[in-house]
Amino acid sequence: MFGFETVELSRALTAMTLLFHAIFATLGVGVPVLVSIAELIGIKKKDPHYTLLARRWTRGYTITVAVGVVTGTAIGLQLSLVWPSFMQLAGNVIALPLFMETFAFFFEAIFLGIYLYTWDRFKKPIYHWLLSIPVVIGGTLSAFFITTVNSFMNTPQGFEMEDGRFTAVDPLAAMFNPATPTKVFHVISSSYLTAAAVLAGIAAFIILVKKGSLYHKKALKLTVMMTFLFAILTAVAGDLSAKFLAEYQPEKLAAGEWHFETEEGADLVVFGTLNENNEVENAIRIPNALSFLAHGDFNAEVEGLNETPEEERPPLWIHYMFDLMVSIGFYTLGISLLFLIFWKMKKWNEYNPLLLWGIVATGPLTMLAIEFGWIYAEVGRQPWILRGFMTVAEGATTSPYVFSMFILFAAVYLVLGMGCLITLRKIFKGKPAELELEHRYPQTAAASKEGDA
Amino acid sequence: MSYELIGISVLWLFLYGYLIVASVDFGAGFFAYYARMTKKDHLINQLISRYLSPVWEVTNVFFVFFFVGLVGFFPDMAYYFGQTLLIPGSIAIVLLAIRGSFYAFENYGSKDNSLYMFLYGATGLLIPASLSTALTISEGGYINETSEGVQLLFGKLLSSPYSWSVVFLAIVSVLYISAMFLTYYANRAGDKPALEILRKYALFWSSPTIIASLTTFIALSQQNMDHFQRAIELWWVFGISVAFFMIAVFLVYQGKYYGWAFIAVMIQFFIAFFGYGASHLPYLLYPYVTITSGVTNESMAIALVIVFIAGLLLLIPSLILLMRLFLFDADYVKGKK
């Protein structure tokens, strides 16, 4: 009984740390891409608006990166502190990507430091832009390596098990397991998407509330375009992920879809509720769509959850996580496309307040989708910590102090979250982009004022 | 050389790297706060922040590198340290979290917030103390393995003279290393008033450092006699370390060659640290884990060593670039860029 409670608390502690870290990690991977693109456009078009955009984004990014670094350190240590038996076993196989992740992180940290403090140090601005490349590479590689570890936990391979220890380890086979390609693709594309949507949301918000200038309009157009492109990539990645699940982790897909009986031409269940007999009610059913999602064929057979032994089934509430994630994805794709159509159609006004509010919403919504997606992916492999090899209960610590640590970390994350918001507000409050533009690039500022008028 | 020996050397090297860069950072936080309290902040805080701003993140990575590498090369350590260190480890995480993020909050957000500075200064002393717990328990005698799992014996840890002498040594060394570095940096910047203050700090913290080293050595003989014996056999190593300590203090006292003085400090700690590490072997955690029993399987160890070499080829040029831009660029150090 006591051990059971410790397991639940360990799960809660890890979940809290990861969900908090995910916010900053996602921005950490995605924002440098947007910064780098904006700076390059600024240099190519000789348009200081974009350069200023890159500068201001970077300034806010520094704060989120700081929280990302410290929460990342926390999760790195917590892995061993909260799941010692798991790390003792799996450490033999996942050490390589974990180690490489820190290299990528190191690389990024070094160049981020340089990038931040060399804005005006080079004669040719393109040299400074070049420094953003290692930051982008480092961030994306970090995501890549750490995602391979998570993939390994979903589809372990690259070892043999003898008397409870791993032997004949092949580190590369473990890294490039079946889950790796789709997971990595989905994680990276959705991080880029979320960063773009958050920045688009901010630009739209300022145009709505503070009227915004040419600077904000340029920011909005750039970020919405990026949101649209990354949303398409994410949708493709999501589709590939579903096909992967159908083949390698059918129980996760089946639980996410409330698909109990194995059948051909399976319907896709959207939202709805379950009654006591596990029958689906109040749902929208899209005929044969699940077969298509799982196998690319409307009449293909999809394995149902009943094929999985009862004690190995994930909880059924993850259905909502899956549906929310997908709905937000399509909403973001749709609204960004709508903006682009309004923009290209000369007669229509792309700054329609309704449309802009729709874009403002994509910022928080995509971040929520990231969280929902991770909850679906992680809870969907319950009860396993290493699917097929070790259950979560076997991996947890036996220390009786997990509850106190949970309270401690909850307080710390609360402080960090508040501190981050307060600091971001301080950085930008009372320092609008127009003033900074006038200060740094007086000529452009004068020209854009005429343009506005 | 066997791969487990390569592994532990690599890890030790990173821990040493962390010791140096983190000490500079931790001590600087304390001195910045102390200077604020004694109304001397206008003299040295500019200098400190010019050094810290571009490198604070890098400092953190040295540490992450060490513990990820340790778990990678020696997964058994994850089990023993993980089971026992939940509380001290979590406290260290919290302190690091407060420190890292509040540094960014203060530096990029609200300048001159006294509360942030206090937290930054205080955590700088508490982190070395909490991290040194891991080194302390590796001597054995503080943990208990039963069929229920492994537990840390808090009472023993808190009442042991050895554990307190390690904490004391960690704190005074941090202040000593940091003051020695900042003295060099101030000289480099041609900042006379800052140099005068920092030189005093450096000389002040040198004697507790050497005294703490000796008392820790003596306390070790009570905690782990075998380890103490092996250390005595390496007496000449520690002798060389003391010689470099004297060179460093002499140079700073003379007020010349601050760069050489800091290099002497680095050599002093390098030798002492490796001497300590060498005498610790073959045990990683006495008596549960030895370097051969706890090592990961061969294919993983080889992969880690290969990646490590490839990684260094990437990191060393980047670090040199970082140092050239912010440490050895005279104009930057003087605040002209």
Short mmCIF file of N, CA and C in Angstrom, two decimals, chain A residues 62-63 65-67 69-70 73-74 76-78 80-81 84-85 87-88 91-96 98-100 102-103 105-107 109-114 116-118 121 165 169 171 397-399 401-402 405 408-409 412 415-416 419-420 423 426-427, chain B residues 53-54 56-58 60-65 67-69 71-72 75-76 78-79 82-83 85-87 89-90 93-94 96-97 100-102 104-105 108-110 148 296-297 299-300 303-304 307-308 311-312 314-315 318-319 321-322 325-326 329 332 337:
data_model
loop_
_atom_site.label_atom_id
_atom_site.label_comp_id
_atom_site.label_asym_id
_atom_site.label_seq_id
_atom_site.Cartn_x
_atom_site.Cartn_y
_atom_site.Cartn_z
N THR A 62 15.43 35.04 -23.86
CA THR A 62 16.43 34.81 -22.82
C THR A 62 15.79 34.41 -21.50
N ILE A 63 14.68 35.06 -21.19
CA ILE A 63 14.00 34.76 -19.92
C ILE A 63 13.42 33.35 -19.96
N VAL A 65 14.35 30.91 -21.82
CA VAL A 65 15.44 29.94 -21.88
C VAL A 65 16.00 29.68 -20.49
N ALA A 66 16.10 30.73 -19.68
CA ALA A 66 16.64 30.54 -18.33
C ALA A 66 15.78 29.55 -17.55
N VAL A 67 14.46 29.71 -17.64
CA VAL A 67 13.58 28.78 -16.94
C VAL A 67 13.68 27.39 -17.58
N VAL A 69 16.31 26.08 -18.97
CA VAL A 69 17.57 25.46 -18.55
C VAL A 69 17.44 24.89 -17.15
N VAL A 70 16.89 25.66 -16.24
CA VAL A 70 16.85 25.17 -14.86
C VAL A 70 15.85 24.03 -14.69
N THR A 73 17.50 20.96 -16.12
CA THR A 73 18.43 20.39 -15.15
C THR A 73 17.65 19.60 -14.11
N ALA A 74 16.51 20.14 -13.70
CA ALA A 74 15.69 19.45 -12.69
C ALA A 74 15.24 18.09 -13.20
N GLY A 76 16.53 16.31 -15.53
CA GLY A 76 17.70 15.44 -15.71
C GLY A 76 18.09 14.75 -14.41
N LEU A 77 18.11 15.50 -13.32
CA LEU A 77 18.46 14.91 -12.03
C LEU A 77 17.33 14.06 -11.47
N GLN A 78 16.10 14.54 -11.67
CA GLN A 78 14.96 13.81 -11.12
C GLN A 78 14.83 12.41 -11.70
N SER A 80 17.04 10.25 -12.14
CA SER A 80 17.75 9.31 -11.27
C SER A 80 17.20 9.33 -9.85
N LEU A 81 16.74 10.48 -9.39
CA LEU A 81 16.30 10.58 -8.00
C LEU A 81 14.95 9.90 -7.79
N PRO A 84 15.18 5.54 -9.70
CA PRO A 84 16.53 4.97 -9.66
C PRO A 84 16.63 3.57 -10.27
N SER A 85 15.62 2.72 -10.03
CA SER A 85 15.72 1.37 -10.58
C SER A 85 15.61 1.39 -12.09
N MET A 87 16.60 3.86 -14.05
CA MET A 87 17.85 4.38 -14.61
C MET A 87 18.96 3.34 -14.50
N GLN A 88 18.94 2.57 -13.41
CA GLN A 88 19.98 1.54 -13.26
C GLN A 88 19.89 0.53 -14.41
N GLY A 91 19.81 2.80 -18.03
CA GLY A 91 21.01 3.60 -18.23
C GLY A 91 22.02 2.91 -19.14
N ASN A 92 22.00 1.59 -19.10
CA ASN A 92 22.92 0.83 -19.96
C ASN A 92 22.62 1.02 -21.44
N VAL A 93 21.40 1.43 -21.75
CA VAL A 93 21.00 1.49 -23.16
C VAL A 93 20.75 2.91 -23.63
N ILE A 94 20.27 3.80 -22.76
CA ILE A 94 19.91 5.15 -23.21
C ILE A 94 20.96 6.19 -22.89
N ALA A 95 22.10 5.75 -22.31
CA ALA A 95 23.12 6.73 -21.93
C ALA A 95 23.60 7.54 -23.13
N LEU A 96 23.70 6.88 -24.28
CA LEU A 96 24.27 7.56 -25.45
C LEU A 96 23.46 8.79 -25.85
N LEU A 98 21.29 10.45 -24.13
CA LEU A 98 21.28 11.42 -23.03
C LEU A 98 22.56 12.25 -23.04
N PHE A 99 23.65 11.56 -23.24
CA PHE A 99 24.96 12.21 -23.28
C PHE A 99 25.04 13.18 -24.46
N MET A 100 24.54 12.72 -25.62
CA MET A 100 24.60 13.58 -26.81
C MET A 100 23.71 14.79 -26.64
N THR A 102 23.26 16.43 -23.95
CA THR A 102 23.97 17.48 -23.21
C THR A 102 25.01 18.17 -24.09
N PHE A 103 25.58 17.43 -25.02
CA PHE A 103 26.50 18.08 -25.97
C PHE A 103 25.77 19.14 -26.79
N PHE A 105 23.09 20.66 -26.05
CA PHE A 105 22.69 21.72 -25.13
C PHE A 105 23.88 22.65 -24.85
N PHE A 106 25.04 22.04 -24.67
CA PHE A 106 26.28 22.79 -24.44
C PHE A 106 26.56 23.72 -25.62
N PHE A 107 26.47 23.14 -26.80
CA PHE A 107 26.72 23.87 -28.04
C PHE A 107 25.77 25.06 -28.14
N ALA A 109 24.14 26.52 -25.67
CA ALA A 109 24.37 27.48 -24.59
C ALA A 109 25.54 28.40 -24.92
N ILE A 110 26.60 27.84 -25.46
CA ILE A 110 27.76 28.65 -25.79
C ILE A 110 27.39 29.71 -26.82
N PHE A 111 26.70 29.26 -27.89
CA PHE A 111 26.42 30.22 -28.96
C PHE A 111 25.30 31.18 -28.61
N LEU A 112 24.40 30.75 -27.75
CA LEU A 112 23.37 31.70 -27.32
C LEU A 112 24.02 32.85 -26.55
N GLY A 113 24.98 32.51 -25.67
CA GLY A 113 25.71 33.54 -24.94
C GLY A 113 26.41 34.50 -25.90
N ILE A 114 27.04 33.93 -26.91
CA ILE A 114 27.75 34.78 -27.88
C ILE A 114 26.74 35.63 -28.66
N LEU A 116 23.81 36.69 -27.93
CA LEU A 116 23.17 37.75 -27.15
C LEU A 116 24.04 38.99 -26.99
N TYR A 117 25.35 38.77 -26.92
CA TYR A 117 26.23 39.90 -26.57
C TYR A 117 27.06 40.41 -27.74
N THR A 118 26.69 40.03 -28.97
CA THR A 118 27.50 40.50 -30.09
C THR A 118 26.66 41.18 -31.16
N ARG A 121 28.71 43.99 -32.63
CA ARG A 121 30.16 43.88 -32.60
C ARG A 121 30.79 43.61 -33.96
N ARG A 165 18.89 -8.06 -16.32
CA ARG A 165 19.86 -7.04 -16.76
C ARG A 165 19.92 -7.06 -18.28
N VAL A 169 24.05 -5.08 -25.77
CA VAL A 169 23.46 -3.79 -26.06
C VAL A 169 24.00 -3.21 -27.37
N PRO A 171 23.76 0.37 -28.86
CA PRO A 171 23.25 1.72 -28.56
C PRO A 171 22.55 2.38 -29.74
N THR A 397 11.24 5.10 -7.01
CA THR A 397 12.05 5.11 -5.80
C THR A 397 11.24 4.52 -4.63
N THR A 398 11.94 4.13 -3.56
CA THR A 398 11.24 3.67 -2.36
C THR A 398 11.31 4.72 -1.26
N SER A 399 11.91 5.86 -1.59
CA SER A 399 12.07 6.89 -0.57
C SER A 399 10.72 7.42 -0.09
N TYR A 401 9.99 10.28 0.99
CA TYR A 401 9.90 11.75 1.01
C TYR A 401 9.36 12.37 -0.27
N VAL A 402 8.80 11.53 -1.16
CA VAL A 402 8.39 12.07 -2.46
C VAL A 402 7.32 13.14 -2.32
N MET A 405 8.75 16.44 -1.54
CA MET A 405 9.43 16.99 -2.70
C MET A 405 8.44 17.52 -3.72
N LEU A 408 7.47 20.89 -2.53
CA LEU A 408 8.60 21.80 -2.74
C LEU A 408 8.68 22.26 -4.20
N PHE A 409 8.60 21.29 -5.11
CA PHE A 409 8.76 21.65 -6.52
C PHE A 409 7.55 22.43 -7.03
N VAL A 412 8.28 25.85 -6.17
CA VAL A 412 9.34 26.42 -7.01
C VAL A 412 8.83 26.78 -8.40
N VAL A 415 6.80 29.91 -8.35
CA VAL A 415 7.66 31.10 -8.26
C VAL A 415 8.32 31.38 -9.61
N LEU A 416 8.83 30.33 -10.24
CA LEU A 416 9.51 30.52 -11.52
C LEU A 416 8.54 31.04 -12.58
N GLY A 419 7.73 34.63 -11.75
CA GLY A 419 8.91 35.45 -12.01
C GLY A 419 9.10 35.68 -13.49
N CYS A 420 8.89 34.64 -14.27
CA CYS A 420 9.05 34.73 -15.72
C CYS A 420 8.06 35.73 -16.30
N THR A 423 8.92 39.34 -15.15
CA THR A 423 10.11 39.87 -15.82
C THR A 423 9.80 40.22 -17.28
N LYS A 426 8.07 43.40 -17.39
CA LYS A 426 8.97 44.53 -17.11
C LYS A 426 9.82 44.88 -18.33
N ILE A 427 10.26 43.85 -19.04
CA ILE A 427 11.13 44.10 -20.19
C ILE A 427 10.40 44.91 -21.25
N SER B 53 27.48 37.48 -17.53
CA SER B 53 26.34 37.43 -18.43
C SER B 53 26.48 36.42 -19.57
N PRO B 54 27.57 36.43 -20.32
CA PRO B 54 27.60 35.49 -21.44
C PRO B 54 27.89 34.05 -21.03
N TRP B 56 26.90 32.30 -17.89
CA TRP B 56 26.21 31.62 -16.78
C TRP B 56 25.56 30.31 -17.21
N GLU B 57 25.06 30.28 -18.46
CA GLU B 57 24.41 29.06 -18.93
C GLU B 57 25.41 27.94 -19.12
N VAL B 58 26.60 28.31 -19.60
CA VAL B 58 27.63 27.32 -19.87
C VAL B 58 28.03 26.62 -18.57
N ASN B 60 26.22 25.92 -16.03
CA ASN B 60 25.23 24.92 -15.70
C ASN B 60 25.45 23.62 -16.48
N VAL B 61 25.88 23.78 -17.74
CA VAL B 61 26.00 22.59 -18.58
C VAL B 61 27.11 21.67 -18.08
N PHE B 62 28.19 22.24 -17.56
CA PHE B 62 29.27 21.40 -17.02
C PHE B 62 28.71 20.41 -16.00
N PHE B 63 27.81 20.91 -15.18
CA PHE B 63 27.23 20.09 -14.13
C PHE B 63 26.31 19.00 -14.71
N VAL B 64 25.44 19.43 -15.64
CA VAL B 64 24.54 18.46 -16.27
C VAL B 64 25.37 17.36 -16.92
N PHE B 65 26.43 17.80 -17.58
CA PHE B 65 27.34 16.87 -18.24
C PHE B 65 27.87 15.83 -17.28
N PHE B 67 26.64 14.73 -14.34
CA PHE B 67 25.75 13.70 -13.80
C PHE B 67 25.14 12.82 -14.87
N VAL B 68 24.93 13.38 -16.06
CA VAL B 68 24.44 12.52 -17.15
C VAL B 68 25.53 11.50 -17.51
N GLY B 69 26.77 11.96 -17.57
CA GLY B 69 27.87 11.05 -17.87
C GLY B 69 28.05 9.99 -16.80
N VAL B 71 25.76 8.70 -14.79
CA VAL B 71 24.70 7.69 -14.93
C VAL B 71 24.94 6.84 -16.18
N GLY B 72 25.48 7.47 -17.21
CA GLY B 72 25.75 6.74 -18.45
C GLY B 72 26.84 5.71 -18.30
N PRO B 75 25.68 3.06 -14.48
CA PRO B 75 24.25 3.12 -14.16
C PRO B 75 23.94 2.72 -12.71
N ASP B 76 24.77 1.88 -12.09
CA ASP B 76 24.51 1.50 -10.70
C ASP B 76 24.52 2.71 -9.77
N ALA B 78 23.27 5.50 -10.41
CA ALA B 78 21.94 6.12 -10.46
C ALA B 78 21.08 5.48 -9.40
N TYR B 79 21.22 4.17 -9.21
CA TYR B 79 20.39 3.48 -8.23
C TYR B 79 20.75 3.93 -6.81
N GLY B 82 20.49 7.79 -6.46
CA GLY B 82 19.10 8.17 -6.65
C GLY B 82 18.26 7.84 -5.42
N GLN B 83 18.43 6.62 -4.91
CA GLN B 83 17.64 6.20 -3.75
C GLN B 83 17.95 7.05 -2.52
N LEU B 85 19.72 10.15 -2.35
CA LEU B 85 19.91 11.60 -2.42
C LEU B 85 18.65 12.37 -2.80
N LEU B 86 17.48 11.76 -2.66
CA LEU B 86 16.26 12.47 -3.10
C LEU B 86 16.17 13.86 -2.46
N ILE B 87 16.41 13.94 -1.17
CA ILE B 87 16.25 15.24 -0.51
C ILE B 87 17.42 16.20 -0.79
N GLY B 89 19.51 16.09 -3.18
CA GLY B 89 19.51 16.34 -4.62
C GLY B 89 18.43 17.33 -5.01
N SER B 90 17.24 17.15 -4.44
CA SER B 90 16.14 18.06 -4.78
C SER B 90 16.43 19.48 -4.29
N ILE B 93 18.70 21.03 -6.71
CA ILE B 93 17.97 21.44 -7.93
C ILE B 93 17.25 22.76 -7.69
N VAL B 94 16.58 22.84 -6.54
CA VAL B 94 15.82 24.05 -6.25
C VAL B 94 16.75 25.26 -6.17
N LEU B 96 19.68 25.60 -7.59
CA LEU B 96 20.17 25.89 -8.94
C LEU B 96 19.09 26.59 -9.75
N ALA B 97 17.84 26.16 -9.56
CA ALA B 97 16.73 26.75 -10.31
C ALA B 97 16.56 28.22 -9.92
N GLY B 100 19.75 30.18 -11.31
CA GLY B 100 19.81 30.38 -12.76
C GLY B 100 18.76 31.35 -13.24
N SER B 101 17.52 31.10 -12.81
CA SER B 101 16.45 31.92 -13.36
C SER B 101 16.49 33.34 -12.79
N PHE B 102 16.83 33.46 -11.51
CA PHE B 102 16.84 34.81 -10.94
C PHE B 102 17.99 35.63 -11.48
N ALA B 104 18.89 35.49 -14.59
CA ALA B 104 18.34 36.01 -15.85
C ALA B 104 17.28 37.09 -15.56
N PHE B 105 16.43 36.84 -14.57
CA PHE B 105 15.38 37.82 -14.26
C PHE B 105 16.00 39.17 -13.89
N TYR B 108 18.28 40.66 -17.10
CA TYR B 108 17.61 41.11 -18.32
C TYR B 108 16.31 41.82 -18.00
N GLY B 109 15.85 41.65 -16.78
CA GLY B 109 14.58 42.27 -16.42
C GLY B 109 14.79 43.49 -15.56
N SER B 110 14.61 43.30 -14.25
CA SER B 110 14.69 44.45 -13.37
C SER B 110 16.08 44.55 -12.80
N GLU B 148 14.28 -3.50 1.72
CA GLU B 148 13.31 -2.47 1.36
C GLU B 148 13.89 -1.48 0.35
N THR B 296 28.92 0.37 -17.15
CA THR B 296 27.95 -0.04 -18.15
C THR B 296 28.58 -1.10 -19.07
N ASN B 297 27.77 -1.71 -19.93
CA ASN B 297 28.32 -2.73 -20.81
C ASN B 297 29.30 -2.13 -21.81
N SER B 299 29.82 -2.18 -25.17
CA SER B 299 29.48 -1.45 -26.40
C SER B 299 29.02 -0.03 -26.07
N MET B 300 28.28 0.14 -24.97
CA MET B 300 27.84 1.47 -24.60
C MET B 300 29.02 2.33 -24.16
N ALA B 303 30.81 3.49 -27.21
CA ALA B 303 30.03 4.52 -27.90
C ALA B 303 30.16 5.86 -27.16
N LEU B 304 30.11 5.81 -25.83
CA LEU B 304 30.20 7.04 -25.06
C LEU B 304 31.56 7.71 -25.24
N VAL B 307 31.65 9.32 -28.72
CA VAL B 307 30.84 10.55 -28.74
C VAL B 307 31.53 11.65 -27.94
N PHE B 308 32.17 11.25 -26.87
CA PHE B 308 32.85 12.24 -26.05
C PHE B 308 33.94 12.93 -26.85
N GLY B 311 32.40 15.13 -29.44
CA GLY B 311 31.83 16.29 -28.78
C GLY B 311 32.88 17.31 -28.42
N LEU B 312 34.03 16.82 -27.95
CA LEU B 312 35.10 17.76 -27.59
C LEU B 312 35.58 18.54 -28.81
N LEU B 314 33.89 19.54 -31.13
CA LEU B 314 32.90 20.59 -31.37
C LEU B 314 32.98 21.67 -30.28
N LEU B 315 33.17 21.21 -29.05
CA LEU B 315 33.07 22.13 -27.93
C LEU B 315 34.30 23.01 -27.75
N SER B 318 34.42 26.03 -29.83
CA SER B 318 33.34 26.95 -29.42
C SER B 318 33.69 27.66 -28.12
N LEU B 319 34.26 26.90 -27.19
CA LEU B 319 34.63 27.51 -25.92
C LEU B 319 35.74 28.54 -26.11
N LEU B 321 36.23 30.28 -28.78
CA LEU B 321 35.59 31.46 -29.36
C LEU B 321 34.92 32.30 -28.27
N LEU B 322 34.20 31.61 -27.37
CA LEU B 322 33.53 32.30 -26.27
C LEU B 322 34.53 33.07 -25.42
N LEU B 325 36.03 36.09 -27.17
CA LEU B 325 35.13 37.22 -27.31
C LEU B 325 34.88 37.94 -25.99
N PHE B 326 34.87 37.18 -24.89
CA PHE B 326 34.42 37.80 -23.63
C PHE B 326 35.46 37.80 -22.51
N ASP B 329 39.16 39.44 -24.71
CA ASP B 329 39.03 40.62 -25.55
C ASP B 329 39.11 41.84 -24.62
N TYR B 332 36.27 44.34 -24.57
CA TYR B 332 35.04 43.89 -23.95
C TYR B 332 35.16 43.92 -22.43
N LYS B 337 32.80 47.43 -25.36
CA LYS B 337 31.98 46.82 -26.40
C LYS B 337 30.63 46.40 -25.84
#
